[in-house]
Tab-separated table of C-alpha atoms in Angstrom:
chain	number	residue	atom	x	y	z
M	1	MET	CA	0.000	0.000	0.000
M	2	GLU	CA	2.878	2.318	0.882
M	3	LYS	CA	4.551	1.566	-2.444
M	4	GLN	CA	1.292	2.318	-4.259
M	5	LYS	CA	1.072	5.717	-2.552
M	6	LYS	CA	4.626	6.547	-3.551
M	7	SER	CA	3.986	5.556	-7.144
M	8	LEU	CA	0.963	7.811	-7.483
M	9	TYR	CA	1.537	11.094	-9.291
M	10	PRO	CA	1.483	13.820	-6.590
M	11	LEU	CA	-1.728	15.779	-6.923
M	12	TRP	CA	-0.106	18.965	-5.668
M	13	THR	CA	1.959	19.155	-8.849
M	14	LEU	CA	-1.270	19.862	-10.756
M	15	ALA	CA	-1.917	23.029	-8.734
M	16	PRO	CA	0.037	25.480	-10.949
M	17	ALA	CA	-1.719	24.298	-14.112
M	18	LEU	CA	-5.131	24.344	-12.418
M	19	ILE	CA	-4.554	27.842	-11.054
M	20	VAL	CA	-3.447	29.227	-14.418
M	21	TYR	CA	-6.340	27.525	-16.240
M	22	THR	CA	-8.865	28.751	-13.677
M	23	VAL	CA	-7.610	32.339	-13.693
M	24	PHE	CA	-7.283	32.711	-17.456
M	25	SER	CA	-10.111	30.454	-18.679
M	26	VAL	CA	-12.743	29.563	-16.096
M	27	VAL	CA	-12.971	32.969	-14.420
M	28	PRO	CA	-13.242	34.987	-17.689
M	29	ILE	CA	-15.910	32.594	-18.981
M	30	ALA	CA	-17.902	32.980	-15.773
M	31	ILE	CA	-17.569	36.775	-15.851
M	32	SER	CA	-18.624	36.891	-19.518
M	33	LEU	CA	-21.678	34.777	-18.791
M	34	VAL	CA	-22.736	37.123	-15.991
M	35	LEU	CA	-22.083	40.306	-18.005
M	36	SER	CA	-24.086	38.976	-20.950
M	37	PHE	CA	-27.208	39.449	-18.816
M	38	THR	CA	-26.419	43.114	-18.033
M	39	ASP	CA	-26.629	46.464	-19.829
M	40	TRP	CA	-22.835	46.759	-19.797
M	41	ASN	CA	-21.671	49.462	-22.238
M	42	MET	CA	-19.159	52.290	-22.534
M	43	ASN	CA	-21.362	54.604	-20.458
M	44	ARG	CA	-21.820	52.002	-17.729
M	45	MET	CA	-18.359	50.482	-17.810
M	46	PHE	CA	-18.073	49.897	-14.066
M	47	GLU	CA	-21.746	49.920	-13.054
M	48	PRO	CA	-23.569	47.414	-15.264
M	49	LYS	CA	-27.141	46.607	-14.270
M	50	PHE	CA	-28.963	43.316	-14.678
M	51	ALA	CA	-31.059	43.345	-17.863
M	52	GLY	CA	-32.171	39.730	-18.153
M	53	LEU	CA	-32.423	38.332	-21.668
M	54	VAL	CA	-32.532	41.733	-23.370
M	55	ASN	CA	-29.140	41.269	-25.084
M	56	TYR	CA	-30.010	37.800	-26.361
M	57	ILE	CA	-33.406	38.927	-27.651
M	58	ALA	CA	-31.813	41.896	-29.410
M	59	LEU	CA	-29.274	39.642	-31.088
M	60	LEU	CA	-31.849	37.133	-32.274
M	61	GLN	CA	-33.889	39.984	-33.760
M	62	ASP	CA	-30.882	41.443	-35.579
M	63	PRO	CA	-30.815	40.264	-39.236
M	64	VAL	CA	-27.054	40.885	-39.437
M	65	PHE	CA	-26.465	38.577	-36.461
M	66	LEU	CA	-28.670	35.881	-37.968
M	67	ARG	CA	-26.804	36.211	-41.249
M	68	SER	CA	-23.488	35.922	-39.426
M	69	ILE	CA	-24.699	32.630	-37.919
M	70	ALA	CA	-25.584	31.320	-41.374
M	71	ASN	CA	-22.220	32.438	-42.780
M	72	THR	CA	-20.425	30.802	-39.864
M	73	PHE	CA	-22.107	27.450	-40.526
M	74	ILE	CA	-21.449	27.684	-44.275
M	75	PHE	CA	-17.786	28.481	-43.700
M	76	ALA	CA	-17.288	25.851	-40.988
M	77	PHE	CA	-18.891	22.937	-42.798
M	78	ALA	CA	-17.472	23.802	-46.240
M	79	THR	CA	-13.920	24.132	-44.926
M	80	THR	CA	-14.236	21.008	-42.795
M	81	ILE	CA	-15.308	18.914	-45.776
M	82	LEU	CA	-12.590	20.352	-48.035
M	83	LYS	CA	-9.753	20.263	-45.493
M	84	THR	CA	-10.637	16.725	-44.430
M	85	GLY	CA	-11.090	15.396	-47.960
M	86	ILE	CA	-7.997	17.020	-49.457
M	87	GLY	CA	-5.888	16.212	-46.408
M	88	PHE	CA	-6.922	12.559	-46.592
M	89	LEU	CA	-6.185	12.300	-50.319
M	90	LEU	CA	-2.768	13.902	-49.825
M	91	ALA	CA	-2.032	11.495	-46.981
M	92	LEU	CA	-2.984	8.487	-49.110
M	93	ALA	CA	-0.701	9.708	-51.902
M	94	LEU	CA	2.268	10.599	-49.692
M	95	THR	CA	2.328	7.386	-47.669
M	96	LYS	CA	3.274	5.624	-50.889
M	97	LYS	CA	6.905	5.390	-51.982
M	98	VAL	CA	6.920	8.332	-54.367
M	99	ALA	CA	9.845	10.480	-55.462
M	100	ALA	CA	10.630	13.467	-53.210
M	101	ARG	CA	7.963	12.360	-50.726
M	102	GLY	CA	9.575	14.273	-47.879
M	103	VAL	CA	9.855	17.454	-49.926
M	104	LEU	CA	6.219	17.232	-51.012
M	105	ARG	CA	5.071	16.727	-47.414
M	106	THR	CA	6.996	19.839	-46.392
M	107	ILE	CA	5.517	21.886	-49.250
M	108	TYR	CA	1.936	20.915	-48.411
M	109	TYR	CA	2.483	21.476	-44.686
M	110	ALA	CA	4.254	24.841	-45.065
M	111	PRO	CA	1.150	27.102	-45.414
M	112	CYS	CA	-0.083	26.358	-41.890
M	113	VAL	CA	3.117	27.713	-40.301
M	114	ILE	CA	2.919	31.037	-42.134
M	115	SER	CA	1.417	33.971	-40.245
M	116	ILE	CA	-2.309	34.260	-40.938
M	117	THR	CA	-1.917	38.016	-41.323
M	118	VAL	CA	0.736	37.502	-44.010
M	119	VAL	CA	-1.447	34.937	-45.797
M	120	GLY	CA	-4.467	37.243	-45.617
M	121	VAL	CA	-2.629	40.268	-46.983
M	122	LEU	CA	-1.055	38.128	-49.722
M	123	PHE	CA	-4.354	36.675	-50.943
M	124	LYS	CA	-6.122	40.020	-50.593
M	125	SER	CA	-3.652	41.485	-53.092
M	126	ILE	CA	-3.972	38.437	-55.358
M	127	LEU	CA	-7.778	38.528	-55.407
M	128	ALA	CA	-8.193	42.304	-55.615
M	129	ASN	CA	-9.982	43.863	-58.589
M	130	ARG	CA	-6.607	44.782	-60.113
M	131	GLY	CA	-4.719	42.019	-58.378
M	132	LEU	CA	-2.412	39.306	-59.616
M	133	LEU	CA	-5.150	36.801	-60.498
M	134	ASN	CA	-7.042	39.181	-62.783
M	135	ASN	CA	-3.807	40.336	-64.409
M	136	VAL	CA	-2.847	36.748	-65.178
M	137	LEU	CA	-6.310	36.063	-66.607
M	138	GLN	CA	-5.954	39.122	-68.836
M	139	MET	CA	-2.544	37.945	-70.056
M	140	ILE	CA	-3.802	34.505	-71.093
M	141	GLY	CA	-6.874	35.873	-72.859
M	142	LEU	CA	-9.449	35.107	-70.162
M	143	GLY	CA	-10.222	38.708	-69.271
M	144	GLY	CA	-13.940	37.961	-69.388
M	145	VAL	CA	-13.535	35.687	-66.383
M	146	ALA	CA	-11.812	38.406	-64.332
M	147	ARG	CA	-13.907	40.074	-61.638
M	148	ASP	CA	-13.683	41.635	-58.214
M	149	TRP	CA	-13.343	38.331	-56.364
M	150	LEU	CA	-13.846	39.944	-52.968
M	151	GLY	CA	-16.639	42.239	-54.133
M	152	SER	CA	-19.619	39.859	-54.243
M	153	TYR	CA	-21.078	37.270	-51.893
M	154	GLY	CA	-20.405	34.055	-53.814
M	155	THR	CA	-16.819	34.786	-54.801
M	156	ALA	CA	-15.917	36.503	-51.507
M	157	MET	CA	-17.139	33.590	-49.378
M	158	GLY	CA	-15.619	31.112	-51.806
M	159	SER	CA	-12.296	32.952	-51.638
M	160	VAL	CA	-11.993	32.848	-47.850
M	161	ILE	CA	-13.053	29.183	-47.853
M	162	PHE	CA	-10.339	28.469	-50.433
M	163	VAL	CA	-7.661	30.294	-48.413
M	164	GLU	CA	-8.626	28.476	-45.206
M	165	THR	CA	-8.500	25.137	-47.019
M	166	TRP	CA	-5.135	25.983	-48.619
M	167	MET	CA	-3.681	26.816	-45.219
M	168	TRP	CA	-4.833	23.823	-43.178
M	169	ALA	CA	-5.251	20.860	-45.542
M	170	GLY	CA	-1.554	20.079	-45.077
M	171	PHE	CA	-1.938	20.030	-41.304
M	172	ASN	CA	-4.750	17.508	-41.595
M	173	MET	CA	-2.601	15.543	-44.034
M	174	PHE	CA	0.010	14.913	-41.339
M	175	ILE	CA	-2.604	13.721	-38.855
M	176	PHE	CA	-3.907	11.269	-41.449
M	177	ILE	CA	-0.369	10.152	-42.329
M	178	SER	CA	0.215	9.294	-38.661
M	179	GLY	CA	-3.017	7.298	-38.625
M	180	LEU	CA	-2.214	5.461	-41.858
M	181	GLN	CA	1.294	4.563	-40.721
M	182	ALA	CA	-0.127	3.140	-37.491
M	183	ILE	CA	-2.157	0.549	-39.422
M	184	SER	CA	-0.273	-2.749	-39.401
M	185	ALA	CA	0.826	-4.064	-42.793
M	186	ASP	CA	-0.304	-7.544	-41.642
M	187	TYR	CA	-3.929	-6.576	-42.289
M	188	TYR	CA	-3.196	-5.750	-45.909
M	189	GLU	CA	-1.076	-8.877	-46.410
M	190	SER	CA	-3.848	-11.095	-45.028
M	191	ALA	CA	-6.398	-9.372	-47.235
M	192	THR	CA	-4.181	-9.902	-50.283
M	193	LEU	CA	-3.918	-13.624	-49.517
M	194	ASP	CA	-7.719	-13.739	-49.292
M	195	GLY	CA	-7.985	-12.205	-52.767
M	196	ALA	CA	-9.172	-8.753	-51.712
M	197	THR	CA	-8.928	-5.959	-54.270
M	198	ALA	CA	-7.359	-2.576	-53.592
M	199	PHE	CA	-10.823	-1.069	-53.131
M	200	ASP	CA	-11.783	-3.839	-50.682
M	201	LYS	CA	-8.667	-3.101	-48.621
M	202	PHE	CA	-9.455	0.591	-48.618
M	203	ARG	CA	-13.086	0.059	-47.640
M	204	HIS	CA	-12.694	-2.651	-45.009
M	205	ILE	CA	-9.252	-1.875	-43.554
M	206	THR	CA	-8.137	1.709	-44.208
M	207	LEU	CA	-11.430	3.521	-43.634
M	208	PRO	CA	-12.434	1.776	-40.368
M	209	LEU	CA	-8.947	2.079	-38.859
M	210	ILE	CA	-8.464	5.718	-39.861
M	211	VAL	CA	-11.543	6.846	-37.909
M	212	PRO	CA	-9.527	7.920	-34.794
M	213	SER	CA	-7.535	10.310	-36.971
M	214	MET	CA	-10.772	11.377	-38.659
M	215	THR	CA	-12.216	12.185	-35.225
M	216	VAL	CA	-9.323	14.512	-34.424
M	217	VAL	CA	-9.346	16.180	-37.837
M	218	VAL	CA	-13.095	16.782	-37.995
M	219	THR	CA	-13.321	18.018	-34.402
M	220	LEU	CA	-10.445	20.479	-34.840
M	221	SER	CA	-11.692	21.623	-38.249
M	222	ILE	CA	-15.303	22.191	-37.227
M	223	ALA	CA	-14.314	23.995	-34.022
M	224	GLY	CA	-11.791	26.150	-35.864
M	225	GLY	CA	-14.297	26.937	-38.612
M	226	LEU	CA	-16.986	27.999	-36.165
M	227	LYS	CA	-14.545	30.243	-34.280
M	228	VAL	CA	-12.925	31.720	-37.395
M	229	PHE	CA	-11.973	35.360	-37.099
M	230	ASP	CA	-8.491	36.254	-38.314
M	231	ILE	CA	-8.601	35.156	-41.949
M	232	ILE	CA	-12.044	36.745	-42.457
M	233	TYR	CA	-10.979	39.937	-40.709
M	234	VAL	CA	-7.781	40.341	-42.737
M	235	ILE	CA	-9.180	39.473	-46.179
M	236	THR	CA	-12.732	40.862	-46.207
M	237	ASN	CA	-13.419	42.306	-42.723
M	238	GLY	CA	-16.877	40.766	-43.039
M	239	GLY	CA	-17.604	42.435	-46.373
M	240	PRO	CA	-18.701	43.254	-48.908
M	241	GLY	CA	-21.449	44.634	-46.718
M	242	PHE	CA	-22.157	41.760	-44.353
M	243	ASP	CA	-21.710	38.999	-46.929
M	244	THR	CA	-18.819	37.270	-45.116
M	245	GLN	CA	-19.667	38.417	-41.608
M	246	VAL	CA	-19.265	35.560	-39.119
M	247	LEU	CA	-20.048	35.347	-35.414
M	248	ALA	CA	-16.525	36.196	-34.280
M	249	THR	CA	-16.226	39.300	-36.483
M	250	TYR	CA	-19.749	40.381	-35.518
M	251	THR	CA	-18.982	40.237	-31.787
M	252	TYR	CA	-15.635	41.987	-32.335
M	253	GLN	CA	-17.244	44.854	-34.241
M	254	SER	CA	-20.072	45.082	-31.737
M	255	PHE	CA	-17.566	45.270	-28.875
M	256	SER	CA	-15.510	47.941	-30.656
M	257	LEU	CA	-18.681	50.042	-31.060
M	258	GLY	CA	-19.261	49.966	-27.306
M	259	PHE	CA	-22.082	47.406	-27.133
M	260	LEU	CA	-20.213	45.424	-24.519
M	261	GLY	CA	-23.064	43.435	-22.986
M	262	GLU	CA	-24.543	42.563	-26.368
M	263	SER	CA	-21.190	41.493	-27.801
M	264	THR	CA	-20.555	39.366	-24.711
M	265	ALA	CA	-23.914	37.670	-25.251
M	266	GLY	CA	-22.844	36.985	-28.847
M	267	SER	CA	-19.640	35.399	-27.568
M	268	VAL	CA	-21.651	33.174	-25.230
M	269	ILE	CA	-23.886	32.061	-28.102
M	270	LEU	CA	-20.796	31.317	-30.209
M	271	ALA	CA	-19.233	29.313	-27.375
M	272	VAL	CA	-22.408	27.265	-26.892
M	273	ILE	CA	-22.635	26.519	-30.629
M	274	VAL	CA	-18.967	25.443	-30.773
M	275	VAL	CA	-19.284	23.176	-27.724
M	276	ILE	CA	-22.503	21.496	-28.860
M	277	ILE	CA	-21.411	20.833	-32.442
M	278	SER	CA	-17.837	19.835	-31.554
M	279	PHE	CA	-18.923	17.380	-28.877
M	280	THR	CA	-21.648	15.963	-31.117
M	281	MET	CA	-19.221	15.352	-33.986
M	282	ASN	CA	-16.602	13.952	-31.635
M	283	ARG	CA	-19.110	11.570	-30.064
M	284	TYR	CA	-20.364	10.474	-33.501
M	285	PHE	CA	-16.911	9.531	-34.764
M	286	THR	CA	-15.713	8.087	-31.447
M	287	LYS	CA	-18.529	5.523	-31.524
M	288	ARG	CA	-17.263	4.362	-34.930
M	289	GLU	CA	-13.645	3.888	-33.902
M	290	VAL	CA	-12.238	0.379	-34.274
M	291	GLU	CA	-9.552	-1.083	-32.036
M	292	MET	CA	-6.401	-1.991	-33.931
């Protein structure tokens, strides 16, 4: 019994981490939740009064807020599908013995280590009305295709979805590569002896055993997509108009205008949406994981 006590990890060593997490995460969340039910604003910075559900009702009656919710879901689910699909295909290709495999992995992974501000400014100049893309289209005789890519809803939303996918597909690729390399070659050898085709191996071995990696990728992608702020802010700032406005940029702009209680309520709504959807997706994929 004495040996068992000595072998246990001392609980007091967790205190620093718990204190830091509580001070910088739990306490701010609790304060935000309380302030979301007050009339907190620039005029009542230090004397907010309880206002009940007024902030939440105002948000749900605001068409811009409702549109930002729709844009957030469109962005999150579109980028999740694209980043997961492209990342998986890249992983399948680069687990094979191909020439310059290491170099190609580095190239595809590189975008996610570049500053988001740099990426945003770069693509903003590329996609501008007189940017690089339109100039190239003019040079190759496709001037009729050229347009202000960030000036209309369809192309603006599509552009930020493309940039997000370009940045993070390589990150997902490495997670999938780790999952694929963890699958024992014995499974494939046994399947070959049984006469299984390449598609049969992919369907009955690769897909079921890659689900743990899929769980991580989808959970991170959907949570990141729902919380997106930086790439939208840098490239379009929610425009044109409110066409690419998402929940994070809406709450930021609302806060900067002095609607502190209302913006805090928006942050709470965003947090609830992220938690519910992330946990639901995680639970869905976890139930389908197969022990290797």
